[in-house]
Coordinates of C-alpha atoms and ligand atoms in Angstrom, one line a residue:
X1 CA 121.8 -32.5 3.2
X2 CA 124.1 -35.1 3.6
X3 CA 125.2 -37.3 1.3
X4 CA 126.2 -40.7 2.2
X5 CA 127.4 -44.0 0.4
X6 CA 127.0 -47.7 1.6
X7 CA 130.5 -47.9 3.1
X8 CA 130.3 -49.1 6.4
X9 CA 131.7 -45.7 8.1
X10 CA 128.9 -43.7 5.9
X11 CA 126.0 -46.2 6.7
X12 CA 127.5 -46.0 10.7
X13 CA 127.0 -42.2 10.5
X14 CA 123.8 -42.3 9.2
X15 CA 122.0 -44.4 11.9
X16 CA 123.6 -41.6 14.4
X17 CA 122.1 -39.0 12.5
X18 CA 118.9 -41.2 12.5
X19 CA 119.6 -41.7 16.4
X20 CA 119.5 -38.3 17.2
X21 CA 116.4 -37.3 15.5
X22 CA 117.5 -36.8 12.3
X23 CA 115.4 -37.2 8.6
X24 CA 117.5 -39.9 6.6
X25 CA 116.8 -41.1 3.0
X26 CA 117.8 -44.5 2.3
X27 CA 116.9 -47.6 -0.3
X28 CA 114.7 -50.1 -0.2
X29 CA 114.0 -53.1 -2.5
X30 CA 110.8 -51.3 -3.2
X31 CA 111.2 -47.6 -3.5
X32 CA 113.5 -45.0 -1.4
X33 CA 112.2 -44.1 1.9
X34 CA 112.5 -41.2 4.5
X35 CA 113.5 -42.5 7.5
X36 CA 113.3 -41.0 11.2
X37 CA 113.5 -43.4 14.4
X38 CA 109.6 -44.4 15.2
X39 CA 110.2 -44.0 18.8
X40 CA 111.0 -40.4 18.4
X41 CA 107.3 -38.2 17.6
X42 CA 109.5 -35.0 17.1
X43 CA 111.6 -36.8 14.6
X44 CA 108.2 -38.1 12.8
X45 CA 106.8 -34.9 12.3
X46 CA 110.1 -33.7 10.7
X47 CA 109.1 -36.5 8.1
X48 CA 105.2 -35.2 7.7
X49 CA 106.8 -31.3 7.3
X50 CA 110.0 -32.1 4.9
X51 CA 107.0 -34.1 2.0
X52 CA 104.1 -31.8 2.9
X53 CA 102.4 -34.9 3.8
X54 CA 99.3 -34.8 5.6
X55 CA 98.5 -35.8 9.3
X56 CA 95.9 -38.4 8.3
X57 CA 98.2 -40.6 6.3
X58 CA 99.9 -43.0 8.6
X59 CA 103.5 -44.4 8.0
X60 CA 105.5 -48.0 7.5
X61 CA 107.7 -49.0 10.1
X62 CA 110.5 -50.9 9.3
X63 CA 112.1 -53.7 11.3
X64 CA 116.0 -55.3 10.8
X65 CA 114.2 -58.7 11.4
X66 CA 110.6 -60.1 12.8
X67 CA 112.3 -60.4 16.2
X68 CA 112.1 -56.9 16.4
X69 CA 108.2 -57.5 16.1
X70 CA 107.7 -57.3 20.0
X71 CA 108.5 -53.2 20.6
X72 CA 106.2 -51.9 17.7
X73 CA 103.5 -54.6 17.4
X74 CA 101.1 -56.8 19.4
X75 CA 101.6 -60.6 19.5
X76 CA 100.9 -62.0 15.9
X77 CA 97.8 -64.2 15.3
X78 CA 98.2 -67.8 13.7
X79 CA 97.7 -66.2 10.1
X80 CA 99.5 -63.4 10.8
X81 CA 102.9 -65.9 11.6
X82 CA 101.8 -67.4 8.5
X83 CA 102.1 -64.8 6.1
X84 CA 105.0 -63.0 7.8
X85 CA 107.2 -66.4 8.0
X86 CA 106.7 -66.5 4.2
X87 CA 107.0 -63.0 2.8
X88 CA 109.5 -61.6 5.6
X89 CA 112.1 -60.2 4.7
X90 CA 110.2 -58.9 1.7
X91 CA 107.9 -56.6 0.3
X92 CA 104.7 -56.5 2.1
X93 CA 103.8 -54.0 4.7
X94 CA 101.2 -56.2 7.8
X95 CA 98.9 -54.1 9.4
X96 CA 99.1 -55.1 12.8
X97 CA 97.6 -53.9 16.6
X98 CA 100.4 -51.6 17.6
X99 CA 101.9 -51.4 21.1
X100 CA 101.8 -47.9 23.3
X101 CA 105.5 -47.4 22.2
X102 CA 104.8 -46.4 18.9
X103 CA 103.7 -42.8 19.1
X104 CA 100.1 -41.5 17.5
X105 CA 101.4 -39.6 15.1
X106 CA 103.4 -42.6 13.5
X107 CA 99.8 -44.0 12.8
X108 CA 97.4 -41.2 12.7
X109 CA 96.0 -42.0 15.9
X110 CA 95.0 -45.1 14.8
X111 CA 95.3 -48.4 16.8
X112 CA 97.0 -50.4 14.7
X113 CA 100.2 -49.9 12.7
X114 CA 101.9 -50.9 9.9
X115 CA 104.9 -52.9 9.8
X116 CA 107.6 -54.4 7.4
X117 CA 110.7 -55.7 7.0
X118 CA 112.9 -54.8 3.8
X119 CA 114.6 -57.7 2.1
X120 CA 117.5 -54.8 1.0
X121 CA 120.7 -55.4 2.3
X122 CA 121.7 -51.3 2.7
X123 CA 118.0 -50.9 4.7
X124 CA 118.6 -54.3 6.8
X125 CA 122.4 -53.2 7.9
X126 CA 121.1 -49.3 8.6
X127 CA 118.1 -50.4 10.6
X128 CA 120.4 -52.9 12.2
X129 CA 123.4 -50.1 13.0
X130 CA 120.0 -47.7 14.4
X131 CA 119.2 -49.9 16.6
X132 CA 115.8 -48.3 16.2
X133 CA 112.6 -48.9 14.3
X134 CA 112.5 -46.8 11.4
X135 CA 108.8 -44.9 10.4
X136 CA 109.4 -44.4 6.6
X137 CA 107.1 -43.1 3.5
X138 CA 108.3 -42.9 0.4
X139 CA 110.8 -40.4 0.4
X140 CA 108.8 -37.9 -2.2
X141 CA 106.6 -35.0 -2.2
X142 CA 103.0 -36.6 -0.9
X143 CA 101.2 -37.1 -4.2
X144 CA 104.2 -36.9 -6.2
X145 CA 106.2 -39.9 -8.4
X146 CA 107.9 -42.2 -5.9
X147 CA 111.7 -42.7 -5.8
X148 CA 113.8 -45.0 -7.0
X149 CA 116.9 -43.5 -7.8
X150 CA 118.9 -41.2 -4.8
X151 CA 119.2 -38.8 -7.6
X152 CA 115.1 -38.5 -7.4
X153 CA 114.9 -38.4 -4.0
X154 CA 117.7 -35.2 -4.2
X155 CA 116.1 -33.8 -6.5
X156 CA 112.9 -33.8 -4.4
X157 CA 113.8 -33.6 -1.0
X158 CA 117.2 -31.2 -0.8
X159 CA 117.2 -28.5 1.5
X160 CA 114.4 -30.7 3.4
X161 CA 115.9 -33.6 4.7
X162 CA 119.2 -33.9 7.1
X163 CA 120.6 -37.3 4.5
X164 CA 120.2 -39.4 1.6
X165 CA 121.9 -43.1 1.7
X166 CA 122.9 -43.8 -2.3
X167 CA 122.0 -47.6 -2.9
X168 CA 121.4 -47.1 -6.5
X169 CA 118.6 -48.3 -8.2
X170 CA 115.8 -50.2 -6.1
X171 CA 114.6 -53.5 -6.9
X172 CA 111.1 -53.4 -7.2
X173 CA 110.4 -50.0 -8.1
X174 CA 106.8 -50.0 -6.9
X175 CA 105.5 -49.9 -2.9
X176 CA 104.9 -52.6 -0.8
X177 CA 101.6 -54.7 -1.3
X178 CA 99.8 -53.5 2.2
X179 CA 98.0 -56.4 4.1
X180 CA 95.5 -56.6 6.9
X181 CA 94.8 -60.0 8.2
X182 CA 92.7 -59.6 11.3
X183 CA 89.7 -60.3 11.6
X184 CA 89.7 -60.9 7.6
X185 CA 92.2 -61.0 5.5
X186 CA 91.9 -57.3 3.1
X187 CA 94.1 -56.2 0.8
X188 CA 94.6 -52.0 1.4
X189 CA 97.1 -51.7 -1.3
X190 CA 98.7 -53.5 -4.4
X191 CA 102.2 -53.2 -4.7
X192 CA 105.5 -55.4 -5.3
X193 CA 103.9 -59.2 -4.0
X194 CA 101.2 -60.2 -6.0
X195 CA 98.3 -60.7 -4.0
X196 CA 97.7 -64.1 -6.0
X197 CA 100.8 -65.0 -4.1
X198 CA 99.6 -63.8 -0.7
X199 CA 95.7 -66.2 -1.7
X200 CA 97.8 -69.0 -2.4
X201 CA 99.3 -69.2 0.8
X202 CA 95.9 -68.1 2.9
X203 CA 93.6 -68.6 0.9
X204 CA 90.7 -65.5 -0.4
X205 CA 91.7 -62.0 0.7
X206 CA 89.2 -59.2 0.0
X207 CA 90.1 -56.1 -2.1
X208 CA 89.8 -52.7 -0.4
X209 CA 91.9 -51.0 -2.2
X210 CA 89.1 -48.1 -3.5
X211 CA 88.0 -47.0 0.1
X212 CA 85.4 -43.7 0.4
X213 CA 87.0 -42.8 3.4
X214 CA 90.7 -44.1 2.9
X215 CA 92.2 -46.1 5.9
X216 CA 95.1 -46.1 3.5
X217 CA 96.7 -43.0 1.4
X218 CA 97.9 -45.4 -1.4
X219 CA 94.0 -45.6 -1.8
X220 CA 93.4 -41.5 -2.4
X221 CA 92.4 -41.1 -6.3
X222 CA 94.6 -38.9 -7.3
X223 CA 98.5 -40.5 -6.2
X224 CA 102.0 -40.7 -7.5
X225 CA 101.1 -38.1 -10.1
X226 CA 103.5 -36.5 -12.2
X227 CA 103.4 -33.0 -12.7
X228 CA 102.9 -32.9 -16.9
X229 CA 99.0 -34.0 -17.4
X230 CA 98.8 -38.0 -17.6
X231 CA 96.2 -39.9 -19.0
X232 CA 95.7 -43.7 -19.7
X233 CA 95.1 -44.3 -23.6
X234 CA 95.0 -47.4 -26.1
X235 CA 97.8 -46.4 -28.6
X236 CA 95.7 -47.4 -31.6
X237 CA 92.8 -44.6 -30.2
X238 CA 95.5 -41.7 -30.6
X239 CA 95.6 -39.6 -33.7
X240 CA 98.2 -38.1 -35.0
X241 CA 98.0 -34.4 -34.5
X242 CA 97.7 -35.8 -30.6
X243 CA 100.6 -37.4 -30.4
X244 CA 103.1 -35.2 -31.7
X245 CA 103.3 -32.9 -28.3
X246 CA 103.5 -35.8 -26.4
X247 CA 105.2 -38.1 -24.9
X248 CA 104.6 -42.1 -24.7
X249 CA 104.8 -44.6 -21.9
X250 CA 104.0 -48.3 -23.6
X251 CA 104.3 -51.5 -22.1
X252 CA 106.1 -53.3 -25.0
X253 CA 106.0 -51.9 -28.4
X254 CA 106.8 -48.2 -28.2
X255 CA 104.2 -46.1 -30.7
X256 CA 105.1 -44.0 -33.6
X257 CA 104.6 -40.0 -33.8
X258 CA 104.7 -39.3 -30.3
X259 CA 107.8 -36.4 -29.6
X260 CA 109.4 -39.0 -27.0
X261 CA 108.4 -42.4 -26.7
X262 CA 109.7 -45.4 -23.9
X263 CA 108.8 -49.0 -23.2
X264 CA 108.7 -50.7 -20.2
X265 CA 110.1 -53.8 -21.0
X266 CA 110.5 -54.5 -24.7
X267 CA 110.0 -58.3 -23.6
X268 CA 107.1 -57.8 -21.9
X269 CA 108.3 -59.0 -18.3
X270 CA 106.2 -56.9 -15.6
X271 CA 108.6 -57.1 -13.2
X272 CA 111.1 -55.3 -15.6
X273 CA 108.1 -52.8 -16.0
X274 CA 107.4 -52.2 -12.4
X275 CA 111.6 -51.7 -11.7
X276 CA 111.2 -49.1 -14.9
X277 CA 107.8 -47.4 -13.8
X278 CA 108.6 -44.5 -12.0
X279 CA 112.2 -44.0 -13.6
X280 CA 110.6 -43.6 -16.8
X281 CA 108.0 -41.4 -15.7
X282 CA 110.7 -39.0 -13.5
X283 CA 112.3 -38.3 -17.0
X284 CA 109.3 -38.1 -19.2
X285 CA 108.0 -35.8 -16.5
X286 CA 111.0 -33.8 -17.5
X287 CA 111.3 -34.0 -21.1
X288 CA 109.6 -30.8 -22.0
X289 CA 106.4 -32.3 -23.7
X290 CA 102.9 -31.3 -23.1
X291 CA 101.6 -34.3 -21.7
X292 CA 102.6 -38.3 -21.1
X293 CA 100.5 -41.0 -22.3
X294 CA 100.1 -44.2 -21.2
X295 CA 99.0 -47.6 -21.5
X296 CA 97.7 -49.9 -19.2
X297 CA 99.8 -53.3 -19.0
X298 CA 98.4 -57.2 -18.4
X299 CA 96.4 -57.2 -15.3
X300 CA 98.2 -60.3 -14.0
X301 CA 100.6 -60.8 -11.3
X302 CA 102.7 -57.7 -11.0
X303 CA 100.1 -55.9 -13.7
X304 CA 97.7 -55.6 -11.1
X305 CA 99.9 -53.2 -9.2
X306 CA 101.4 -51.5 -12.1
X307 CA 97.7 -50.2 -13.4
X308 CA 97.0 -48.8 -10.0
X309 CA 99.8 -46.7 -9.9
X310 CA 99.0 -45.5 -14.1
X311 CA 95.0 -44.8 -12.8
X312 CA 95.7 -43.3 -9.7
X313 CA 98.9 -40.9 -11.7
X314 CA 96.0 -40.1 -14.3
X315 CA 93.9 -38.7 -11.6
X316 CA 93.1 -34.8 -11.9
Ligands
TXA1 O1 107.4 -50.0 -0.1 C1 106.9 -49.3 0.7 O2 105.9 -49.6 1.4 C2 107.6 -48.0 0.9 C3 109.0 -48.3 1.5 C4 109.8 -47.0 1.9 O3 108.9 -49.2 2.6 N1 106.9 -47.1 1.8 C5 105.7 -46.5 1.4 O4 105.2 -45.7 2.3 O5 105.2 -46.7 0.3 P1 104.0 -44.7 2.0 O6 103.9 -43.8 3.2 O7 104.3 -44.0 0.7 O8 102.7 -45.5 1.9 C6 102.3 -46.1 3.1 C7 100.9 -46.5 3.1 C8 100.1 -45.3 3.2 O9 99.1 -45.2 2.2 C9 99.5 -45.5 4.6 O10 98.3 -44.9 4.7 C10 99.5 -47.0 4.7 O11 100.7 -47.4 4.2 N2 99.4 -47.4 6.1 C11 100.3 -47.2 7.1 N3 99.9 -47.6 8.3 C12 98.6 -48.0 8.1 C13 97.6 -48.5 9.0 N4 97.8 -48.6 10.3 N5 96.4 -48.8 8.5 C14 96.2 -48.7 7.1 N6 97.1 -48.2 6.3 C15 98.3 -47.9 6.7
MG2 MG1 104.1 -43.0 -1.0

């Protein structure tokens, strides 16, 4: 695997690799993804082998800039503009009608597609150097922790992947809030906007983010789990003999007798918590304890997206 830095000759080399069908790492404001030109269905399916991800779980394609709507995407409704002329570039994936460029196995056969455009400068200036759209999950094991360190995605992903892009740490550290608009505005996933933000621009948009049949992956059960056992407690439910295996994950106040214990933000800002989520849980899930437990944070704002991520991680 190649290892490249965000020097202009390194980020150059990495949009040919990308180019000619390679699998390419690189950062995000919300989490790493795995990159391979959308265009290119051999190149996709490289992406679906290297996180033994399966068929049924379409991808994000990424965009330099909403001009670049026209080759992946059909023409945007009235509330569609809307919401991508206020949170583009930015951290919301639109799912959108999808034109007959963008092969099926980018989308899973399905007929629409999803779509954003990454307010990261190292994403915005590779996508731009491409020249192509770029399909991208997050660049872990399906199931597994997402990344947000190149490290993670190394650890992960060598031997798998043709390249990692090191941007350093991501901005977010949490996915994408994932959006369909037509022919009523549903929320599929929450992630890095708040969908608060999204109502007060639009007005009501409807939760689906608990489907039977998922139309979205982010909305299987059982997601970004670690592999030590993880369950959701309240800290002052926990006796002792419990803790002292374990390892903690608190929002604020980290709790006593627990073998390891880490907070989120001691302050008690979510979005510090959400850059620190899956760090912290990477190194818990290698500290050698029997289990991690956490607990949830305010549902608010950020929180919202923040407890998904803890439920779905408990999961078994
Ligand atoms: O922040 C993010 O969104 C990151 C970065 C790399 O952009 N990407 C990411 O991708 O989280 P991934 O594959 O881990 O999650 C993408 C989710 C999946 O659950 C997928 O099913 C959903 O987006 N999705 C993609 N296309 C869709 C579509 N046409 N309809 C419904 N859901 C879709
Ligand atoms: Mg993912």
């Amino acid at each position: 695997m190649q290892y490249f830095t965000t020097a202009s000759h390194d980020l150059a080399a990495a949009a040919n690799l990308l180019r000619s069908g390679g699998v390419v790492a690189f950062p995000t404001e919300t989490v790493y993804g795995l990159g391979a030109n959308a265009f290119d269905a051999a190149a996709v399916a490289r992406i679906f082998e290297a996180k033994a991800r399966p068929t049924f779980d379409p991808l994000i394609v990424h965009l330099p800039h909403r001009n670049a709507l026209e080759d992946v995407a059909e023409p945007l409704t009235e509330r569609e503009a809307v919401v991508a002329r206020a949170f583009w570039p930015g951290p919301l994936t639109l799912v959108l009608r999808k034109t007959a460029r963008i092969p099926g196995i980018v989308t899973s056969g399905l007929d629409t597609v999803g779509v954003r455009v990454p307010a990261h400068g190292v994403a915005h200036e590779l996508l731009r150097l491409a020249g192509v759209p770029l399909a991208a999950p997050s660049a872990n094991p399906f199931g597994y922790l997402s990344p947000t360190h190149a490290e993670h995605v190394v650890r992960m992903l060598d031997g798998r992947i043709d390249g990692v892009v090191d941007g350093g740490a991501t901005t977010f550290g949490i996915e994408s809030t994932i959006l369909m608009l037509e022919p009523e505005p549903v929320l599929l996933r929450h992630g890095a906007v708040p969908v608060e933000e999204i109502e007060a621009a639009i007005g009501p948009v409807a939760r689906r983010t608990h489907a039977q049949a998922p139309a979205a992956p982010g909305q299987l059960e059982q997601h970004y789990s670690p592999s030590l056992p993880l369950r959701v407690v309240d800290f002052t439910e926990v006796p002792d003999e419990e803790r002292a295996p374990a390892a903690a994950l608190a929002f604020r106040d980290t709790p006593s007798g627990y073998a390891q214990a880490r907070a989120l933000s001691p302050r008690g800002d979510l979005r510090e918590a959400a850059a620190h989520l899956f760090e912290v849980l990477h190194a818990l899930d290698r500290s050698g304890c029997a289990r991690i437990d956490v607990e949830r944070v305010p549902d608010a704002g950020l929180g919202a997206a923040i407890n998904d991520r803890l439920r779905r991680a408990a999961a078994r």
